[in-house]
CSV table of N, CA and C in Angstrom, one decimal:
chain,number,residue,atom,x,y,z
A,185,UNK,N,240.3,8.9,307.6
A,185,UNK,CA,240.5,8.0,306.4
A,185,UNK,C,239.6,8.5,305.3
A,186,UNK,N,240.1,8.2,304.2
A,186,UNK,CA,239.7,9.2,302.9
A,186,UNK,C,239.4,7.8,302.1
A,187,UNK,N,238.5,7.8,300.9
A,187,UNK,CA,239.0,6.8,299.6
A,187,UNK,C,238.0,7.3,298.2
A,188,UNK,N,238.3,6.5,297.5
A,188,UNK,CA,237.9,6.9,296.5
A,188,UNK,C,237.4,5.4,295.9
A,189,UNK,N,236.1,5.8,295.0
A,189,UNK,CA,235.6,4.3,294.2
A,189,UNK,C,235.1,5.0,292.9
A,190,UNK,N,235.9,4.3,292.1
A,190,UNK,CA,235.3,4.3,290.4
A,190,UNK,C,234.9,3.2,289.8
A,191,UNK,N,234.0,3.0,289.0
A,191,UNK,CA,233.4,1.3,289.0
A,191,UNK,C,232.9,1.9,287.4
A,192,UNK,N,232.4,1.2,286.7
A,192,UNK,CA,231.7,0.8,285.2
A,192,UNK,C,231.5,-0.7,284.7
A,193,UNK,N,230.7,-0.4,283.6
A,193,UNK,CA,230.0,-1.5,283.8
A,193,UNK,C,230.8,-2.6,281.9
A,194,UNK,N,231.3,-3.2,282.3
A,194,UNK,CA,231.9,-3.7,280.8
A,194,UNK,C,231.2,-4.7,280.0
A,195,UNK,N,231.2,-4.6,278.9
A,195,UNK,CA,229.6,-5.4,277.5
A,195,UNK,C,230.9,-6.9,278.0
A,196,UNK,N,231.2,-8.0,278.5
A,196,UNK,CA,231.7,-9.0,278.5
A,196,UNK,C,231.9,-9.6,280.0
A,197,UNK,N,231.7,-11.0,280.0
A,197,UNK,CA,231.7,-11.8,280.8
A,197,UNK,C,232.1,-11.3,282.4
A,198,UNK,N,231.9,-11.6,283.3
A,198,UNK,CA,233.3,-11.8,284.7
A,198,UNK,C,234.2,-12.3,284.0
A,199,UNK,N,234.0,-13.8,283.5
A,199,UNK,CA,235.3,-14.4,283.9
A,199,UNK,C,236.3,-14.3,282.4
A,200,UNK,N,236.0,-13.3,281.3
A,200,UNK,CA,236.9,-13.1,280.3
A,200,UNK,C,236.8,-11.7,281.1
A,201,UNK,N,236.7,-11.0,281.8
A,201,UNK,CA,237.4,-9.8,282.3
A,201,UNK,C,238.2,-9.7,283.5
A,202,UNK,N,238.3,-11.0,284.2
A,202,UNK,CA,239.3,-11.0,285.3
A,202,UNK,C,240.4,-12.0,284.4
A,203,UNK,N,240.1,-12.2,283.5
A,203,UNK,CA,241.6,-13.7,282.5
A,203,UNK,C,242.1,-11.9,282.1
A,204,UNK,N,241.7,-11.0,281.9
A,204,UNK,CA,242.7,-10.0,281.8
A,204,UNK,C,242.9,-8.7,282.8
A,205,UNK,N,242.3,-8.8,283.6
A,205,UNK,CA,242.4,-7.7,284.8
A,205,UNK,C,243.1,-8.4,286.4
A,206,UNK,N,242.8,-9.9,286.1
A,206,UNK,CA,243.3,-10.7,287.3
A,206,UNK,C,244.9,-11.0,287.9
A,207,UNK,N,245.8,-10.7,286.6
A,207,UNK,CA,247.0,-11.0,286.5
A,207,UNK,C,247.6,-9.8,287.6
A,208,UNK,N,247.5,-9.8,288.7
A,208,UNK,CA,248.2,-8.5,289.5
A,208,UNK,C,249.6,-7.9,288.9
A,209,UNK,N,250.6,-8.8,287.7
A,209,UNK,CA,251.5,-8.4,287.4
A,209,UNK,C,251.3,-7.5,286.0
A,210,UNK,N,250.0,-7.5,285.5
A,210,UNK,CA,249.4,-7.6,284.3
A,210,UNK,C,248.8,-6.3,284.3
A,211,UNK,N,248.8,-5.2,284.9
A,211,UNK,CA,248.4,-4.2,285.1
A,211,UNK,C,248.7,-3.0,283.8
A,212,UNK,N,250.1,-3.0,283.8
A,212,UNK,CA,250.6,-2.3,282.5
A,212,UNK,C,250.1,-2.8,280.8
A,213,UNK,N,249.8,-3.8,281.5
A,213,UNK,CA,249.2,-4.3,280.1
A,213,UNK,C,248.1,-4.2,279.4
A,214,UNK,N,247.0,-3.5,280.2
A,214,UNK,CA,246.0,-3.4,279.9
A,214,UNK,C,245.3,-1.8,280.2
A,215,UNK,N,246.4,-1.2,280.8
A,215,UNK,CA,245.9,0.0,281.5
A,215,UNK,C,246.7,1.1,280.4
A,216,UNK,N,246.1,1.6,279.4
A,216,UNK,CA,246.7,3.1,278.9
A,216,UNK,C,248.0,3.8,279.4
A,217,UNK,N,248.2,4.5,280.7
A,217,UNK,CA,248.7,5.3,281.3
A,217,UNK,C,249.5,4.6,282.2
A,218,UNK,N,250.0,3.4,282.3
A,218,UNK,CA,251.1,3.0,283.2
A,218,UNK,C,251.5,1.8,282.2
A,219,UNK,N,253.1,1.9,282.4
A,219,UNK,CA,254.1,0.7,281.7
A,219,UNK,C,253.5,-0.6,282.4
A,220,UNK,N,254.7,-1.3,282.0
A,220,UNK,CA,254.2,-3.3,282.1
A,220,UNK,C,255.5,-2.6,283.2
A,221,UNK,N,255.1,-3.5,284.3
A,221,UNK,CA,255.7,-3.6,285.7
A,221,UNK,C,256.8,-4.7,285.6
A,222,UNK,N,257.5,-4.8,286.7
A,222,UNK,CA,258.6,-5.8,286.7
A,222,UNK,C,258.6,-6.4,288.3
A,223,UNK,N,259.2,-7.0,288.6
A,223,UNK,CA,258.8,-8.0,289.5
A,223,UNK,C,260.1,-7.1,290.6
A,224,UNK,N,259.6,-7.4,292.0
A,224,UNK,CA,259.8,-6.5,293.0
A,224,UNK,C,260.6,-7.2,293.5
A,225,UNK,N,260.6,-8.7,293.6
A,225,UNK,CA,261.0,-9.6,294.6
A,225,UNK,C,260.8,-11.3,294.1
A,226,UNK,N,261.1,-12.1,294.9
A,226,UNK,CA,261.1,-13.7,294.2
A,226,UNK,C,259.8,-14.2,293.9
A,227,UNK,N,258.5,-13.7,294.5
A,227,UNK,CA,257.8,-13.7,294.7
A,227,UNK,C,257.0,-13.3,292.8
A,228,UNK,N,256.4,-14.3,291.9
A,228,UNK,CA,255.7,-14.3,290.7
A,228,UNK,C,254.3,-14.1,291.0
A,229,UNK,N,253.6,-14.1,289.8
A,229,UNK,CA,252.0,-14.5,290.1
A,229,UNK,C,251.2,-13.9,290.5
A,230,UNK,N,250.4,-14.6,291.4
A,230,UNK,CA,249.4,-14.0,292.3
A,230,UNK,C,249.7,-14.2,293.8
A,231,UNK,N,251.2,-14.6,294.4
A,231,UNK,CA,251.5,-14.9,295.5
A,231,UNK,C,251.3,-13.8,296.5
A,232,UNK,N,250.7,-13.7,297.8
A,232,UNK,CA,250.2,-12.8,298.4
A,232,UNK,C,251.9,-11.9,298.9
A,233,UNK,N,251.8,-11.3,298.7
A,233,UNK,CA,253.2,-10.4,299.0
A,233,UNK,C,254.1,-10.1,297.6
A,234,UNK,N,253.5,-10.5,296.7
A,234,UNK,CA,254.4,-10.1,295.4
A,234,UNK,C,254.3,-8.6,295.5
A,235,UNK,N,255.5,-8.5,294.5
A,235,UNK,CA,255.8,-7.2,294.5
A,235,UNK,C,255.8,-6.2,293.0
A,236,UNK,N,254.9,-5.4,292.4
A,236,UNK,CA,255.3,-4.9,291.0
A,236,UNK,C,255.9,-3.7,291.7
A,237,UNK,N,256.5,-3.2,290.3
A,237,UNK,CA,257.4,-2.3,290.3
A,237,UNK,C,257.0,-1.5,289.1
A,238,UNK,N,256.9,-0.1,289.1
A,238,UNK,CA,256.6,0.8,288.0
A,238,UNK,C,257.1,2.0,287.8
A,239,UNK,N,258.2,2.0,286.9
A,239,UNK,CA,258.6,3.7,286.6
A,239,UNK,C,258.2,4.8,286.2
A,240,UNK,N,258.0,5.7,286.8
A,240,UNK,CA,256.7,6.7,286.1
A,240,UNK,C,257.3,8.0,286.3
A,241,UNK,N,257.6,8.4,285.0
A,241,UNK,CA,258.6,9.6,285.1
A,241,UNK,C,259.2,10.0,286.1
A,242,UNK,N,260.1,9.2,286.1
A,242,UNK,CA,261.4,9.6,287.4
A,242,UNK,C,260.8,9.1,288.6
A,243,UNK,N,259.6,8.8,288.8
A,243,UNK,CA,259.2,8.1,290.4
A,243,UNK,C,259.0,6.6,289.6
A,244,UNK,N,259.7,5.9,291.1
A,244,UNK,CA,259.8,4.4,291.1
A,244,UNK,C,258.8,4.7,292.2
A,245,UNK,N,257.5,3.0,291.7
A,245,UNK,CA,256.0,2.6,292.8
A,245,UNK,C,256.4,1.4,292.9
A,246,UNK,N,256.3,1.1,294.2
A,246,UNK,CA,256.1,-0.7,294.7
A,246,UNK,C,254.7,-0.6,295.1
A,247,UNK,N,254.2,-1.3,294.7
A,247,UNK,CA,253.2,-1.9,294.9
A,247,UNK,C,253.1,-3.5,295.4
A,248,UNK,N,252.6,-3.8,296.6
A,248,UNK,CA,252.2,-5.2,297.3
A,248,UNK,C,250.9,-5.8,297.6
A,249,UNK,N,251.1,-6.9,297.1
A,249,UNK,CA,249.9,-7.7,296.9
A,249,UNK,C,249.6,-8.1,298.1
A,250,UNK,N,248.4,-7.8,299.1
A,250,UNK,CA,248.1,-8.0,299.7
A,250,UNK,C,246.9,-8.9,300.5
A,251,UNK,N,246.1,-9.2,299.1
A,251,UNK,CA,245.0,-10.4,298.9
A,251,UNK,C,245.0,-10.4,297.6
A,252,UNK,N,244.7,-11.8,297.7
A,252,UNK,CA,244.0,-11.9,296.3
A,252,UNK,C,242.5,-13.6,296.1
A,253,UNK,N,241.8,-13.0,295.5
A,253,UNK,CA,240.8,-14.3,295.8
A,253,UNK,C,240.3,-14.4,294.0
A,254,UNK,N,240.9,-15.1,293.9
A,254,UNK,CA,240.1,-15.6,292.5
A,254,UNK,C,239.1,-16.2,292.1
A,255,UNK,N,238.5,-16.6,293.1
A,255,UNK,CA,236.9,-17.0,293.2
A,255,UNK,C,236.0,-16.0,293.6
A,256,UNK,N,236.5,-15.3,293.6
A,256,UNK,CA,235.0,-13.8,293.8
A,256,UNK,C,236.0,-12.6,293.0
A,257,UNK,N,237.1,-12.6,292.5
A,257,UNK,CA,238.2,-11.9,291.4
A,257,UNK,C,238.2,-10.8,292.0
A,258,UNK,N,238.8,-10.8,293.1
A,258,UNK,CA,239.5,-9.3,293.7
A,258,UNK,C,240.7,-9.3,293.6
A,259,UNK,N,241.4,-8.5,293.7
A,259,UNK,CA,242.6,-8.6,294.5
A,259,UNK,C,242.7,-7.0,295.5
A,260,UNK,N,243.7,-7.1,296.1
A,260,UNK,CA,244.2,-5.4,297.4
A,260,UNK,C,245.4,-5.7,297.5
A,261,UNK,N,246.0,-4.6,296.8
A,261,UNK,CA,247.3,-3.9,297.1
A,261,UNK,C,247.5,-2.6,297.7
A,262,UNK,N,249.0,-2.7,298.2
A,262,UNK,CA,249.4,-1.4,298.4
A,262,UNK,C,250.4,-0.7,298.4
A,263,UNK,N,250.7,0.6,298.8
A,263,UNK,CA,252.2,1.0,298.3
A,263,UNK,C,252.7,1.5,299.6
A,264,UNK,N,253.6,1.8,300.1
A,264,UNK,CA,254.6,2.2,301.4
A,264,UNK,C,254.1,3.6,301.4
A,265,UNK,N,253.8,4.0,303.1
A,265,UNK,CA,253.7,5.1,303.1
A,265,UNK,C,254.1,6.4,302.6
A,266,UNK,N,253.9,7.1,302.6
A,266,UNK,CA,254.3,8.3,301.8
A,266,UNK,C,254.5,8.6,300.4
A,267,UNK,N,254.2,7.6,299.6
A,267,UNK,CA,254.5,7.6,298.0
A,267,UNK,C,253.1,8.5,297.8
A,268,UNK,N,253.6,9.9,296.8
A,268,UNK,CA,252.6,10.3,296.6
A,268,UNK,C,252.0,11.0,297.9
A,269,UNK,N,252.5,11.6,299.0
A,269,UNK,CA,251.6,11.5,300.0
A,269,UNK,C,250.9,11.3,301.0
A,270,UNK,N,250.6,9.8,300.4
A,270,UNK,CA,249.4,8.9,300.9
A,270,UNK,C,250.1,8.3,301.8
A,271,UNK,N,249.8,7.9,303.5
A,271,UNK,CA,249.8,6.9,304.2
A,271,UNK,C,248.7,6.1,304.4
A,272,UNK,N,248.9,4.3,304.8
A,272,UNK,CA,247.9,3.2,304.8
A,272,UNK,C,246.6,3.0,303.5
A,273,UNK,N,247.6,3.2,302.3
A,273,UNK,CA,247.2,3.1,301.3
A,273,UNK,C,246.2,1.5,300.7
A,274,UNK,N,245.5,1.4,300.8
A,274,UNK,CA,244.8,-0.3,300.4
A,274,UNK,C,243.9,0.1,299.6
A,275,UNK,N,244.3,-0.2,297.9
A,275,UNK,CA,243.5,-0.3,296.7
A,275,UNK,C,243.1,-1.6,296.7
A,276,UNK,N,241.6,-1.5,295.7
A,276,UNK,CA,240.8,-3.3,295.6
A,276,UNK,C,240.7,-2.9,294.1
A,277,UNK,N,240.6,-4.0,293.1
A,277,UNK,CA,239.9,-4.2,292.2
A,277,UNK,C,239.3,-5.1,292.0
A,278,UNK,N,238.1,-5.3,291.5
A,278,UNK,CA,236.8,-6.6,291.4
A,278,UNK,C,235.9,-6.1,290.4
A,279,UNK,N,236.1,-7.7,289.9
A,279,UNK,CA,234.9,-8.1,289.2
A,279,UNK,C,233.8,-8.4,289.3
A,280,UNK,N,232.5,-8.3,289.1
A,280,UNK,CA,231.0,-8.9,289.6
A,280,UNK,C,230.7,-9.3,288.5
A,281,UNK,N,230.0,-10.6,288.3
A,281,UNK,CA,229.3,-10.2,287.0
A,281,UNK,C,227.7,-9.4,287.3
A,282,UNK,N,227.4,-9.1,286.1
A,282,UNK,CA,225.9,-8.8,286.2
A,282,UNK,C,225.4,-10.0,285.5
A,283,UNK,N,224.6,-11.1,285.9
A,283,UNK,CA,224.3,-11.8,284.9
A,283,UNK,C,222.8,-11.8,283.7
A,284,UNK,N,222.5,-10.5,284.2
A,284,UNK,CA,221.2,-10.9,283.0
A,284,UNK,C,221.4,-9.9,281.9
A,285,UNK,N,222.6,-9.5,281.8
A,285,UNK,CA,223.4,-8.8,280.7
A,285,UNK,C,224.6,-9.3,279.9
A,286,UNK,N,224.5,-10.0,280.6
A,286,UNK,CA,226.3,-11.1,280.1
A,286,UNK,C,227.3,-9.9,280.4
A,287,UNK,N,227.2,-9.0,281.4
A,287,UNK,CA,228.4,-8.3,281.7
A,287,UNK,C,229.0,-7.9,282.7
A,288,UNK,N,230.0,-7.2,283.3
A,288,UNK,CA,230.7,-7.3,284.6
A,288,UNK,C,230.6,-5.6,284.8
A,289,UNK,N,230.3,-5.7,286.6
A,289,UNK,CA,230.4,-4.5,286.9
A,289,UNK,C,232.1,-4.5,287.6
A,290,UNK,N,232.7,-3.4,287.2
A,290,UNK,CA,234.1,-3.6,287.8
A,290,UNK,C,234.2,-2.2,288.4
A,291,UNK,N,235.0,-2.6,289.9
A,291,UNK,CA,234.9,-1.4,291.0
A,291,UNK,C,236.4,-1.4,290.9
A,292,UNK,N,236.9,-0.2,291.2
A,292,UNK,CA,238.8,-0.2,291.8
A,292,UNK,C,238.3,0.8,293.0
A,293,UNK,N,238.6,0.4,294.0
A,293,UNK,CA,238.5,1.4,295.1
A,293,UNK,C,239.6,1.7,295.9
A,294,UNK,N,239.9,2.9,296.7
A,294,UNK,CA,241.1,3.0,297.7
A,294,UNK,C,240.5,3.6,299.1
A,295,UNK,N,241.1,3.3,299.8
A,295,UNK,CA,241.2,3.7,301.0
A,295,UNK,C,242.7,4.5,301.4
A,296,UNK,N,242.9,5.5,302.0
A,296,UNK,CA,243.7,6.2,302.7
A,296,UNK,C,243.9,7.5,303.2
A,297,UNK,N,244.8,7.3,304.2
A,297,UNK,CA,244.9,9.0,305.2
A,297,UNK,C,246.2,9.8,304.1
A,298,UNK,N,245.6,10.9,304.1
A,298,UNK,CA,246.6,12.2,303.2
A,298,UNK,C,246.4,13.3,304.5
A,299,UNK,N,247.4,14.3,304.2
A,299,UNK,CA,247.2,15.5,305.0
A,299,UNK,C,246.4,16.3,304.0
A,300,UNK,N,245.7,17.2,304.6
A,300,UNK,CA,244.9,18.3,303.8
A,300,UNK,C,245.3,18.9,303.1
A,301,UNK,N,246.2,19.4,303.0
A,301,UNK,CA,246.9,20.6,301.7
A,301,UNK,C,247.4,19.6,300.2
A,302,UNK,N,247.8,18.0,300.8
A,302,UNK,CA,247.8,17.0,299.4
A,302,UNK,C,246.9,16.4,299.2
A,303,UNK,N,245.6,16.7,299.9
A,303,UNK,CA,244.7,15.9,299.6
A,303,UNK,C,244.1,15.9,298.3
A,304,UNK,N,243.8,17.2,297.5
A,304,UNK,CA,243.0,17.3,296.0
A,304,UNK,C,244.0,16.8,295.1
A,305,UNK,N,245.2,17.3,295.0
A,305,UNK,CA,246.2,16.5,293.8
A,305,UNK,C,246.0,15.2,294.1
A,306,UNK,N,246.3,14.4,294.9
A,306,UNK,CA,247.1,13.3,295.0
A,306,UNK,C,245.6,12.5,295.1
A,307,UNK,N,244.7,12.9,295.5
A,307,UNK,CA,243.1,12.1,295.5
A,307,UNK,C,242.6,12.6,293.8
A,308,UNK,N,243.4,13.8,293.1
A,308,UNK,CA,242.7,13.3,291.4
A,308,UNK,C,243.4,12.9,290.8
A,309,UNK,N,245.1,12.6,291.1
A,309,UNK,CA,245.7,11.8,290.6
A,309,UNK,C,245.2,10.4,290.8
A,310,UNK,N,245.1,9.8,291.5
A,310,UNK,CA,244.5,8.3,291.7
A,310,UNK,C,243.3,7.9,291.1
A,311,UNK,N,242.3,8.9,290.9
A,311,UNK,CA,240.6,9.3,290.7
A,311,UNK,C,241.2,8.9,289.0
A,312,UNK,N,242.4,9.7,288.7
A,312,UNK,CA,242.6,10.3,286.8
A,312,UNK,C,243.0,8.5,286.2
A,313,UNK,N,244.2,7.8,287.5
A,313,UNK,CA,244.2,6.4,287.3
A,313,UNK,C,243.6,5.3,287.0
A,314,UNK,N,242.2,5.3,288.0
A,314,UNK,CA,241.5,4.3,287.8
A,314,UNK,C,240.2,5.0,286.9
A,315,UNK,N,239.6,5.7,286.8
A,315,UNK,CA,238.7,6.6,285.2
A,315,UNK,C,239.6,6.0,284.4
A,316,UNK,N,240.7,6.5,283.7
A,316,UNK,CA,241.4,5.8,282.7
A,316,UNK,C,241.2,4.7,282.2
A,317,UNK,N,241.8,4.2,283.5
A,317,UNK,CA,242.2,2.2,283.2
A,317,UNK,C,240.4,1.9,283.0
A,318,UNK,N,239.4,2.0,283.6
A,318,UNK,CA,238.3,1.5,283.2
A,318,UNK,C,238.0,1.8,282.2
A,319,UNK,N,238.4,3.0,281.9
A,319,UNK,CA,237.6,3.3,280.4
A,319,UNK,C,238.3,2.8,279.4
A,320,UNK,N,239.6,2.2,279.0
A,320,UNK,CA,240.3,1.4,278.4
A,320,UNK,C,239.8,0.2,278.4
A,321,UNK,N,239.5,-0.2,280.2
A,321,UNK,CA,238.7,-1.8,279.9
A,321,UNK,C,237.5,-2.0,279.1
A,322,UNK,N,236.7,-0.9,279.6
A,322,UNK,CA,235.3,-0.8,278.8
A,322,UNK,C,235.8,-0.9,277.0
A,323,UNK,N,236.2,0.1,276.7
A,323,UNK,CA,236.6,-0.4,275.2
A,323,UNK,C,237.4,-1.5,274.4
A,324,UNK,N,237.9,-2.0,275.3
A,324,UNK,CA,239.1,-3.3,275.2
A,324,UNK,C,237.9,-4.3,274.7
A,325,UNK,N,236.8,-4.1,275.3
A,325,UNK,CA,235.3,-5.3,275.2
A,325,UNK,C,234.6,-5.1,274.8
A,326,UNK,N,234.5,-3.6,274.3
A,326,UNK,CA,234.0,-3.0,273.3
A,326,UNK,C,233.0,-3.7,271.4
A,327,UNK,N,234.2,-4.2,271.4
A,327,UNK,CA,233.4,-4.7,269.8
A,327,UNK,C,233.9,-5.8,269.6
């Protein structure tokens, strides 16, 4: 088992950085490098098994919500084996605050098994995903 953790630290609240990181459907909307998703299945929200959907140059991602706790602002999803690779894929993202900063430390982490020869693409593809998206959040709160 392999994973990966990228975390930074954002100038604004926990709880005005999970009202826009918490929407598990809401991912395209705040992240640079991936579209607004579309709904997988009947399932809206934050309902544990929702489903987003994302087109990304000629690859379709399902992604499944797999927890979600809004009182400590995580959530873990994941995608069907082999996309990219990757089998027993389980991404987290969370909020902390720091409170004697007025700011949040935010972690995206993954867990999963790759075979060796896809391990460096497909582990700095994911690595290039979440660097991104934080560094977008970081400046979103910026000024």
């Amino acid at each position: 088992m392999a994973g990966i953790k990228v975390s930074t630290v954002v100038a604004a609240p926990a709880e005005r950085v999970w009202e826009l990181v918490g929407d598990f459907h809401g991912l395209g909307d705040w992240h640079p490098h991936l579209p607004p998703s579309r709904l997988g299945n009947e399932l809206t929200g934050n309902a544990i098994g929702a489903v987003r959907i994302f087109d990304l140059d000629g690859v379709v991602l399902h992604e499944t919500l797999l927890a979600y706790d809004d009182e400590a602002r995580s959530y873990t999803y994941s995608f069907p084996d082999g996309t990219f690779h990757f089998d027993d894929y389980r991404s987290t993202l969370r909020v902390t605050p720091v409170t004697e900063l007025g700011a949040s430390f935010v972690e995206w982490s993954v867990t999963f098994d790759i075979e060796p020869e896809h391990r460096k693409e497909s582990s700095d593809r994911v690595h290039g995903v979440f660097t991104s998206g934080l560094a977008a959040l970081r400046e979103h709160f910026a000024g």
